[in-house]
Amino acid sequence: RMFRTDSHVLLELRKEEIRNKMGVYSDFQTKKGIDEAALDILHDAKKIMQPCTRMDIASGLEVIASTFQINVPNEIGLEVYMKELERYPLFVLKKGVEDICREYKYPRLPLPKEFIDRCEPDYEEHRKWLMNIIYAFIDLQRFIQAGGEPPPNKYLVDYKAKK
């Protein structure tokens, strides 16, 4: 959801091209316009995926506490929330908090597991997307360094030999 801009879509298309055409088709282009922008886009995506701060978590818990008119836990309880939620990026945490405020039925602070159940799928989707794009561009660089030539077409070689 966070990585749905035009540039991210172009990266996704390029990744598919790298995965499906590189080394297979002779018309595979080793350089495209998106390749130059990829490093900046990936750098920005990596920044977005950085874990949130303890202050971000405290703010999210405060939003929920205020919405449901409940108290936040003491320091020991708060530390459990911090430990469990600090791995998630801010946009994932915010979405989890918004979902809880919109859908949660009980006027109490959700357990850490309930936060994790809402945050983990979104986090994993974005993490996997980012890693797949990175690995595709690593493969592309290796292909270029190795000469960037697809393997010879067996049928074309046989055809040329018969001429």
PDB file of C-alpha atoms in Angstrom:
ATOM      1  CA  ARG A   1       0.000   0.000   0.000  1.00  0.00           C
ATOM      2  CA  MET A   2       2.837   2.370   0.797  1.00  0.00           C
ATOM      3  CA  PHE A   3       4.781   1.297  -2.289  1.00  0.00           C
ATOM      4  CA  ARG A   4       2.053   2.041  -4.836  1.00  0.00           C
ATOM      5  CA  THR A   5       3.438   5.112  -6.589  1.00  0.00           C
ATOM      6  CA  ASP A   6       4.175   5.167 -10.311  1.00  0.00           C
ATOM      7  CA  SER A   7       7.888   4.720  -9.676  1.00  0.00           C
ATOM      8  CA  HIS A   8       7.222   1.652  -7.522  1.00  0.00           C
ATOM      9  CA  VAL A   9       4.997   0.192 -10.215  1.00  0.00           C
ATOM     10  CA  LEU A  10       7.773   0.761 -12.767  1.00  0.00           C
ATOM     11  CA  LEU A  11      10.226  -1.011 -10.457  1.00  0.00           C
ATOM     12  CA  GLU A  12       7.818  -3.921 -10.138  1.00  0.00           C
ATOM     13  CA  LEU A  13       7.507  -4.159 -13.927  1.00  0.00           C
ATOM     14  CA  ARG A  14      11.280  -4.004 -14.320  1.00  0.00           C
ATOM     15  CA  LYS A  15      11.695  -6.712 -11.687  1.00  0.00           C
ATOM     16  CA  GLU A  16       9.343  -8.980 -13.628  1.00  0.00           C
ATOM     17  CA  GLU A  17      11.232  -8.252 -16.827  1.00  0.00           C
ATOM     18  CA  ILE A  18      14.533  -9.085 -15.138  1.00  0.00           C
ATOM     19  CA  ARG A  19      13.145 -12.299 -13.679  1.00  0.00           C
ATOM     20  CA  ASN A  20      11.429 -13.502 -16.862  1.00  0.00           C
ATOM     21  CA  LYS A  21      13.526 -12.208 -19.770  1.00  0.00           C
ATOM     22  CA  MET A  22      17.080 -11.699 -18.546  1.00  0.00           C
ATOM     23  CA  GLY A  23      19.355 -14.372 -19.914  1.00  0.00           C
ATOM     24  CA  VAL A  24      16.516 -15.922 -21.891  1.00  0.00           C
ATOM     25  CA  TYR A  25      15.621 -13.467 -24.625  1.00  0.00           C
ATOM     26  CA  SER A  26      18.129 -11.734 -26.865  1.00  0.00           C
ATOM     27  CA  ASP A  27      16.035  -8.527 -26.893  1.00  0.00           C
ATOM     28  CA  PHE A  28      16.396  -8.084 -23.104  1.00  0.00           C
ATOM     29  CA  GLN A  29      17.587  -4.543 -22.389  1.00  0.00           C
ATOM     30  CA  THR A  30      20.302  -4.408 -19.763  1.00  0.00           C
ATOM     31  CA  LYS A  31      19.771  -0.652 -19.295  1.00  0.00           C
ATOM     32  CA  LYS A  32      16.470   1.165 -18.949  1.00  0.00           C
ATOM     33  CA  GLY A  33      15.529   4.585 -17.630  1.00  0.00           C
ATOM     34  CA  ILE A  34      14.065   3.205 -14.398  1.00  0.00           C
ATOM     35  CA  ASP A  35      17.398   1.520 -13.609  1.00  0.00           C
ATOM     36  CA  GLU A  36      19.047   4.881 -12.933  1.00  0.00           C
ATOM     37  CA  ALA A  37      16.246   6.009 -10.634  1.00  0.00           C
ATOM     38  CA  ALA A  38      16.023   2.624  -8.903  1.00  0.00           C
ATOM     39  CA  LEU A  39      18.780   3.325  -6.403  1.00  0.00           C
ATOM     40  CA  ASP A  40      17.102   6.533  -5.198  1.00  0.00           C
ATOM     41  CA  ILE A  41      13.672   4.905  -5.067  1.00  0.00           C
ATOM     42  CA  LEU A  42      15.023   1.917  -3.139  1.00  0.00           C
ATOM     43  CA  HIS A  43      16.924   4.206  -0.774  1.00  0.00           C
ATOM     44  CA  ASP A  44      13.692   6.101  -0.021  1.00  0.00           C
ATOM     45  CA  ALA A  45      11.785   2.830   0.407  1.00  0.00           C
ATOM     46  CA  LYS A  46      14.436   1.582   2.826  1.00  0.00           C
ATOM     47  CA  LYS A  47      14.042   4.779   4.857  1.00  0.00           C
ATOM     48  CA  ILE A  48      10.275   4.308   4.961  1.00  0.00           C
ATOM     49  CA  MET A  49      10.800   0.755   6.233  1.00  0.00           C
ATOM     50  CA  GLN A  50      12.940   1.873   9.187  1.00  0.00           C
ATOM     51  CA  PRO A  51      11.499   0.861  12.563  1.00  0.00           C
ATOM     52  CA  CYS A  52       9.354   3.413  14.332  1.00  0.00           C
ATOM     53  CA  THR A  53      10.514   5.148  17.498  1.00  0.00           C
ATOM     54  CA  ARG A  54       9.332   4.508  21.023  1.00  0.00           C
ATOM     55  CA  MET A  55       7.680   7.923  20.863  1.00  0.00           C
ATOM     56  CA  ASP A  56       5.706   6.803  17.791  1.00  0.00           C
ATOM     57  CA  ILE A  57       4.483   3.741  19.691  1.00  0.00           C
ATOM     58  CA  ALA A  58       3.583   5.848  22.734  1.00  0.00           C
ATOM     59  CA  SER A  59       1.659   8.247  20.493  1.00  0.00           C
ATOM     60  CA  GLY A  60      -0.225   5.368  18.864  1.00  0.00           C
ATOM     61  CA  LEU A  61      -1.151   3.923  22.242  1.00  0.00           C
ATOM     62  CA  GLU A  62      -2.255   7.376  23.409  1.00  0.00           C
ATOM     63  CA  VAL A  63      -4.529   7.742  20.361  1.00  0.00           C
ATOM     64  CA  ILE A  64      -6.196   4.438  21.192  1.00  0.00           C
ATOM     65  CA  ALA A  65      -6.433   5.270  24.898  1.00  0.00           C
ATOM     66  CA  SER A  66      -7.982   8.631  24.098  1.00  0.00           C
ATOM     67  CA  THR A  67     -10.397   7.147  21.554  1.00  0.00           C
ATOM     68  CA  PHE A  68     -11.646   4.473  23.967  1.00  0.00           C
ATOM     69  CA  GLN A  69     -11.270   6.713  27.056  1.00  0.00           C
ATOM     70  CA  ILE A  70      -9.015   4.241  28.835  1.00  0.00           C
ATOM     71  CA  ASN A  71      -5.679   4.410  30.650  1.00  0.00           C
ATOM     72  CA  VAL A  72      -2.370   3.306  29.162  1.00  0.00           C
ATOM     73  CA  PRO A  73      -0.449   0.632  31.084  1.00  0.00           C
ATOM     74  CA  ASN A  74       2.257   1.405  33.632  1.00  0.00           C
ATOM     75  CA  GLU A  75       5.959   1.355  32.729  1.00  0.00           C
ATOM     76  CA  ILE A  76       6.270  -2.439  32.867  1.00  0.00           C
ATOM     77  CA  GLY A  77       3.226  -2.997  30.654  1.00  0.00           C
ATOM     78  CA  LEU A  78       4.265  -0.197  28.332  1.00  0.00           C
ATOM     79  CA  GLU A  79       7.670  -1.836  27.875  1.00  0.00           C
ATOM     80  CA  VAL A  80       5.974  -4.994  26.553  1.00  0.00           C
ATOM     81  CA  TYR A  81       4.177  -2.931  23.887  1.00  0.00           C
ATOM     82  CA  MET A  82       7.414  -1.129  23.024  1.00  0.00           C
ATOM     83  CA  LYS A  83       9.370  -4.352  22.659  1.00  0.00           C
ATOM     84  CA  GLU A  84       6.739  -5.997  20.460  1.00  0.00           C
ATOM     85  CA  LEU A  85       5.939  -3.015  18.218  1.00  0.00           C
ATOM     86  CA  GLU A  86       9.310  -1.323  17.725  1.00  0.00           C
ATOM     87  CA  ARG A  87      10.175  -3.443  14.676  1.00  0.00           C
ATOM     88  CA  TYR A  88       7.373  -2.007  12.562  1.00  0.00           C
ATOM     89  CA  PRO A  89       7.745   1.055  10.345  1.00  0.00           C
ATOM     90  CA  LEU A  90       5.711   4.116  11.278  1.00  0.00           C
ATOM     91  CA  PHE A  91       3.265   3.753   8.373  1.00  0.00           C
ATOM     92  CA  VAL A  92       2.490   0.148   9.423  1.00  0.00           C
ATOM     93  CA  LEU A  93       1.988   1.160  13.054  1.00  0.00           C
ATOM     94  CA  LYS A  94      -0.261   4.077  12.072  1.00  0.00           C
ATOM     95  CA  LYS A  95      -2.394   1.824   9.897  1.00  0.00           C
ATOM     96  CA  GLY A  96      -2.672  -0.690  12.756  1.00  0.00           C
ATOM     97  CA  VAL A  97      -3.741   2.049  15.158  1.00  0.00           C
ATOM     98  CA  GLU A  98      -6.297   3.391  12.671  1.00  0.00           C
ATOM     99  CA  ASP A  99      -7.691  -0.098  12.099  1.00  0.00           C
ATOM    100  CA  ILE A 100      -8.009  -0.698  15.831  1.00  0.00           C
ATOM    101  CA  CYS A 101      -9.741   2.640  16.397  1.00  0.00           C
ATOM    102  CA  ARG A 102     -12.140   1.941  13.550  1.00  0.00           C
ATOM    103  CA  GLU A 103     -12.858  -1.760  14.105  1.00  0.00           C
ATOM    104  CA  TYR A 104     -12.083  -2.698  17.701  1.00  0.00           C
ATOM    105  CA  LYS A 105     -15.176  -3.544  19.712  1.00  0.00           C
ATOM    106  CA  TYR A 106     -13.937  -3.418  23.282  1.00  0.00           C
ATOM    107  CA  PRO A 107     -13.194  -0.292  25.339  1.00  0.00           C
ATOM    108  CA  ARG A 108      -9.761  -1.538  26.438  1.00  0.00           C
ATOM    109  CA  LEU A 109      -6.243  -1.364  25.099  1.00  0.00           C
ATOM    110  CA  PRO A 110      -5.701  -4.267  22.682  1.00  0.00           C
ATOM    111  CA  LEU A 111      -3.100  -6.819  23.667  1.00  0.00           C
ATOM    112  CA  PRO A 112       0.280  -6.655  21.902  1.00  0.00           C
ATOM    113  CA  LYS A 113      -0.696  -9.774  19.922  1.00  0.00           C
ATOM    114  CA  GLU A 114      -3.712  -7.946  18.517  1.00  0.00           C
ATOM    115  CA  PHE A 115      -1.402  -5.180  17.270  1.00  0.00           C
ATOM    116  CA  ILE A 116       0.969  -7.747  15.785  1.00  0.00           C
ATOM    117  CA  ASP A 117      -1.897  -9.545  14.024  1.00  0.00           C
ATOM    118  CA  ARG A 118      -2.801  -6.262  12.312  1.00  0.00           C
ATOM    119  CA  CYS A 119       0.725  -5.003  11.615  1.00  0.00           C
ATOM    120  CA  GLU A 120       2.627  -8.131  10.614  1.00  0.00           C
ATOM    121  CA  PRO A 121       0.909  -8.900   7.266  1.00  0.00           C
ATOM    122  CA  ASP A 122       1.336  -5.323   6.015  1.00  0.00           C
ATOM    123  CA  TYR A 123       4.940  -5.225   7.201  1.00  0.00           C
ATOM    124  CA  GLU A 124       5.779  -8.564   5.572  1.00  0.00           C
ATOM    125  CA  GLU A 125       4.138  -7.558   2.284  1.00  0.00           C
ATOM    126  CA  HIS A 126       6.251  -4.409   2.054  1.00  0.00           C
ATOM    127  CA  ARG A 127       9.445  -6.072   3.305  1.00  0.00           C
ATOM    128  CA  LYS A 128       9.144  -8.899   0.771  1.00  0.00           C
ATOM    129  CA  TRP A 129       8.398  -6.466  -2.052  1.00  0.00           C
ATOM    130  CA  LEU A 130      11.465  -4.410  -1.206  1.00  0.00           C
ATOM    131  CA  MET A 131      13.729  -7.459  -0.905  1.00  0.00           C
ATOM    132  CA  ASN A 132      12.475  -8.927  -4.201  1.00  0.00           C
ATOM    133  CA  ILE A 133      13.224  -5.674  -6.022  1.00  0.00           C
ATOM    134  CA  ILE A 134      16.687  -5.458  -4.447  1.00  0.00           C
ATOM    135  CA  TYR A 135      17.509  -9.071  -5.367  1.00  0.00           C
ATOM    136  CA  ALA A 136      16.312  -8.535  -8.951  1.00  0.00           C
ATOM    137  CA  PHE A 137      18.624  -5.543  -9.393  1.00  0.00           C
ATOM    138  CA  ILE A 138      21.515  -7.457  -7.818  1.00  0.00           C
ATOM    139  CA  ASP A 139      20.901 -10.222 -10.356  1.00  0.00           C
ATOM    140  CA  LEU A 140      20.805  -7.632 -13.140  1.00  0.00           C
ATOM    141  CA  GLN A 141      24.168  -6.209 -12.069  1.00  0.00           C
ATOM    142  CA  ARG A 142      25.693  -9.683 -11.940  1.00  0.00           C
ATOM    143  CA  PHE A 143      24.323 -10.400 -15.418  1.00  0.00           C
ATOM    144  CA  ILE A 144      25.811  -7.168 -16.772  1.00  0.00           C
ATOM    145  CA  GLN A 145      29.190  -7.857 -15.120  1.00  0.00           C
ATOM    146  CA  ALA A 146      29.212 -11.339 -16.638  1.00  0.00           C
ATOM    147  CA  GLY A 147      28.880  -9.865 -20.124  1.00  0.00           C
ATOM    148  CA  GLY A 148      25.127  -9.462 -20.355  1.00  0.00           C
ATOM    149  CA  GLU A 149      24.628 -12.029 -23.069  1.00  0.00           C
ATOM    150  CA  PRO A 150      21.819 -14.569 -23.054  1.00  0.00           C
ATOM    151  CA  PRO A 151      22.824 -18.175 -23.634  1.00  0.00           C
ATOM    152  CA  PRO A 152      22.861 -19.136 -27.310  1.00  0.00           C
ATOM    153  CA  ASN A 153      19.592 -20.419 -28.703  1.00  0.00           C
ATOM    154  CA  LYS A 154      20.117 -24.105 -29.462  1.00  0.00           C
ATOM    155  CA  TYR A 155      17.709 -24.040 -32.373  1.00  0.00           C
ATOM    156  CA  LEU A 156      19.228 -20.916 -33.901  1.00  0.00           C
ATOM    157  CA  VAL A 157      22.745 -22.405 -33.642  1.00  0.00           C
ATOM    158  CA  ASP A 158      21.549 -25.602 -35.350  1.00  0.00           C
ATOM    159  CA  TYR A 159      19.841 -23.546 -38.090  1.00  0.00           C
ATOM    160  CA  LYS A 160      22.950 -21.435 -38.763  1.00  0.00           C
ATOM    161  CA  ALA A 161      25.149 -24.538 -38.869  1.00  0.00           C
ATOM    162  CA  LYS A 162      22.958 -26.104 -41.579  1.00  0.00           C
ATOM    163  CA  LYS A 163      23.303 -23.063 -43.867  1.00  0.00           C
TER     164      LYS A 163
END
